[in-house]
Amino acid sequence: RVTKEVDSTSKEAKSFLKQQEKRQSAAPGSLPTVSGVKRPSGMSSLLGKIGSKKQKMSTLEKSKLDWENFKEEEGIVEELAIHNRGKDGYIERKAFLERVDHRQFEIERDIRLSRMKP
């Protein structure tokens, strides 16, 4: 189990509180019954309610949480943000490659058009 302390006014804390309110408002006993809908009954239904498993954290969620904690502990959040915006950042490299590809396409197009007009 992983616990994370956040400021009560942060965006993450507010979203967590909203999720808790939704869970409480959608209590299992308050579900409306609709005719024609098969309701679970019998022993399997009772066992399902009693022994319902908690949702497990996926590997991706755990990795993301570990990475966030590591960044906070090492104090490298701002440094990473600055680095990613800079010349060596992924987004900047993708934009550069896209510009190069577009420029190369225009050059090739101009060559093709010039050959077509003798």
mmCIF file of C-alpha atoms in Angstrom:
data_model
loop_
_atom_site.group_PDB
_atom_site.id
_atom_site.type_symbol
_atom_site.label_atom_id
_atom_site.label_comp_id
_atom_site.label_asym_id
_atom_site.label_seq_id
_atom_site.Cartn_x
_atom_site.Cartn_y
_atom_site.Cartn_z
ATOM 1 C CA ARG A 1 0.000 0.000 0.000
ATOM 2 C CA VAL A 2 1.342 3.409 -0.983
ATOM 3 C CA THR A 3 0.433 6.618 0.798
ATOM 4 C CA LYS A 4 1.102 10.076 -0.517
ATOM 5 C CA GLU A 5 0.760 13.308 1.388
ATOM 6 C CA VAL A 6 -0.429 16.313 -0.591
ATOM 7 C CA ASP A 7 -1.630 19.781 0.257
ATOM 8 C CA SER A 8 -5.388 19.848 0.855
ATOM 9 C CA THR A 9 -5.800 22.680 -1.656
ATOM 10 C CA SER A 10 -3.925 20.907 -4.467
ATOM 11 C CA LYS A 11 -5.564 19.655 -7.635
ATOM 12 C CA GLU A 12 -4.746 16.045 -6.748
ATOM 13 C CA ALA A 13 -6.384 16.310 -3.318
ATOM 14 C CA LYS A 14 -9.541 17.837 -4.792
ATOM 15 C CA SER A 15 -9.842 15.089 -7.402
ATOM 16 C CA PHE A 16 -9.371 12.442 -4.694
ATOM 17 C CA LEU A 17 -12.157 13.981 -2.592
ATOM 18 C CA LYS A 18 -14.481 14.049 -5.616
ATOM 19 C CA GLN A 19 -13.788 10.351 -6.236
ATOM 20 C CA GLN A 20 -14.590 9.560 -2.609
ATOM 21 C CA GLU A 21 -17.889 11.455 -2.843
ATOM 22 C CA LYS A 22 -18.839 9.560 -6.017
ATOM 23 C CA ARG A 23 -18.098 6.234 -4.352
ATOM 24 C CA GLN A 24 -20.237 7.117 -1.335
ATOM 25 C CA SER A 25 -23.137 8.356 -3.458
ATOM 26 C CA ALA A 26 -23.108 5.160 -5.539
ATOM 27 C CA ALA A 27 -23.536 2.805 -2.598
ATOM 28 C CA PRO A 28 -24.519 -0.771 -3.565
ATOM 29 C CA GLY A 29 -27.810 -0.620 -1.638
ATOM 30 C CA SER A 30 -28.998 2.487 -3.435
ATOM 31 C CA LEU A 31 -29.032 1.030 -6.950
ATOM 32 C CA PRO A 32 -32.451 1.340 -8.579
ATOM 33 C CA THR A 33 -34.161 -1.841 -9.687
ATOM 34 C CA VAL A 34 -35.396 -1.971 -13.241
ATOM 35 C CA SER A 35 -37.809 -4.601 -14.450
ATOM 36 C CA GLY A 36 -36.361 -6.892 -17.058
ATOM 37 C CA VAL A 37 -32.863 -6.626 -15.615
ATOM 38 C CA LYS A 38 -31.494 -9.799 -14.118
ATOM 39 C CA ARG A 39 -30.409 -9.209 -10.542
ATOM 40 C CA PRO A 40 -27.757 -11.481 -9.076
ATOM 41 C CA SER A 41 -29.111 -13.681 -6.348
ATOM 42 C CA GLY A 42 -28.081 -16.632 -4.291
ATOM 43 C CA MET A 43 -24.872 -17.654 -2.622
ATOM 44 C CA SER A 44 -22.551 -16.359 -5.345
ATOM 45 C CA SER A 45 -24.014 -12.869 -5.004
ATOM 46 C CA LEU A 46 -23.504 -12.857 -1.244
ATOM 47 C CA LEU A 47 -19.967 -14.170 -1.563
ATOM 48 C CA GLY A 48 -19.244 -11.583 -4.221
ATOM 49 C CA LYS A 49 -20.355 -8.771 -1.934
ATOM 50 C CA ILE A 50 -18.531 -10.104 1.104
ATOM 51 C CA GLY A 51 -15.298 -11.200 -0.509
ATOM 52 C CA SER A 52 -14.944 -8.473 -3.098
ATOM 53 C CA LYS A 53 -11.289 -7.886 -3.800
ATOM 54 C CA LYS A 54 -9.729 -4.467 -3.694
ATOM 55 C CA GLN A 55 -8.571 -3.147 -7.026
ATOM 56 C CA LYS A 56 -4.912 -3.851 -7.518
ATOM 57 C CA MET A 57 -2.520 -1.207 -8.744
ATOM 58 C CA SER A 58 -1.249 -1.871 -12.240
ATOM 59 C CA THR A 59 2.434 -1.904 -13.084
ATOM 60 C CA LEU A 60 2.136 1.352 -15.003
ATOM 61 C CA GLU A 61 0.397 3.107 -12.122
ATOM 62 C CA LYS A 62 3.013 1.843 -9.674
ATOM 63 C CA SER A 63 5.883 2.926 -11.940
ATOM 64 C CA LYS A 64 4.344 6.366 -12.388
ATOM 65 C CA LEU A 65 3.907 6.752 -8.642
ATOM 66 C CA ASP A 66 7.477 5.593 -7.987
ATOM 67 C CA TRP A 67 8.837 8.044 -10.577
ATOM 68 C CA GLU A 68 6.869 10.951 -9.075
ATOM 69 C CA ASN A 69 8.143 10.080 -5.590
ATOM 70 C CA PHE A 70 11.729 9.791 -6.848
ATOM 71 C CA LYS A 71 11.539 13.197 -8.545
ATOM 72 C CA GLU A 72 10.212 14.791 -5.354
ATOM 73 C CA GLU A 73 12.805 13.115 -3.099
ATOM 74 C CA GLU A 74 15.718 14.087 -5.350
ATOM 75 C CA GLY A 75 14.350 17.587 -5.997
ATOM 76 C CA ILE A 76 14.749 17.286 -9.758
ATOM 77 C CA VAL A 77 11.230 18.223 -10.860
ATOM 78 C CA GLU A 78 12.177 21.714 -12.054
ATOM 79 C CA GLU A 79 15.446 20.522 -13.576
ATOM 80 C CA LEU A 80 13.595 17.911 -15.651
ATOM 81 C CA ALA A 81 11.014 20.442 -16.771
ATOM 82 C CA ILE A 82 13.737 22.845 -17.913
ATOM 83 C CA HIS A 83 15.667 20.067 -19.654
ATOM 84 C CA ASN A 84 12.593 18.795 -21.509
ATOM 85 C CA ARG A 85 11.824 22.280 -22.799
ATOM 86 C CA GLY A 86 15.390 22.805 -23.984
ATOM 87 C CA LYS A 87 17.303 21.773 -27.047
ATOM 88 C CA ASP A 88 17.735 18.184 -25.871
ATOM 89 C CA GLY A 89 14.069 17.621 -25.007
ATOM 90 C CA TYR A 90 11.902 15.000 -26.708
ATOM 91 C CA ILE A 91 9.240 17.438 -27.865
ATOM 92 C CA GLU A 92 11.802 19.804 -29.320
ATOM 93 C CA ARG A 93 13.487 16.971 -31.224
ATOM 94 C CA LYS A 94 10.141 15.773 -32.620
ATOM 95 C CA ALA A 95 9.275 19.296 -33.766
ATOM 96 C CA PHE A 96 12.695 19.639 -35.406
ATOM 97 C CA LEU A 97 12.329 16.338 -37.269
ATOM 98 C CA GLU A 98 8.845 17.320 -38.403
ATOM 99 C CA ARG A 99 10.127 20.636 -39.781
ATOM 100 C CA VAL A 100 12.970 18.868 -41.593
ATOM 101 C CA ASP A 101 10.572 16.330 -43.098
ATOM 102 C CA HIS A 102 8.210 19.066 -44.274
ATOM 103 C CA ARG A 103 11.068 21.074 -45.785
ATOM 104 C CA GLN A 104 12.390 17.975 -47.579
ATOM 105 C CA PHE A 105 8.909 17.280 -48.963
ATOM 106 C CA GLU A 106 8.656 20.837 -50.320
ATOM 107 C CA ILE A 107 12.063 20.535 -52.025
ATOM 108 C CA GLU A 108 11.108 17.226 -53.632
ATOM 109 C CA ARG A 109 7.744 18.632 -54.721
ATOM 110 C CA ASP A 110 9.413 21.630 -56.345
ATOM 111 C CA ILE A 111 11.795 19.322 -58.222
ATOM 112 C CA ARG A 112 8.908 17.154 -59.465
ATOM 113 C CA LEU A 113 6.929 20.190 -60.589
ATOM 114 C CA SER A 114 9.916 21.692 -62.388
ATOM 115 C CA ARG A 115 10.437 18.435 -64.322
ATOM 116 C CA MET A 116 6.784 18.341 -65.360
ATOM 117 C CA LYS A 117 6.888 21.818 -66.946
ATOM 118 C CA PRO A 118 9.304 21.506 -69.918
#
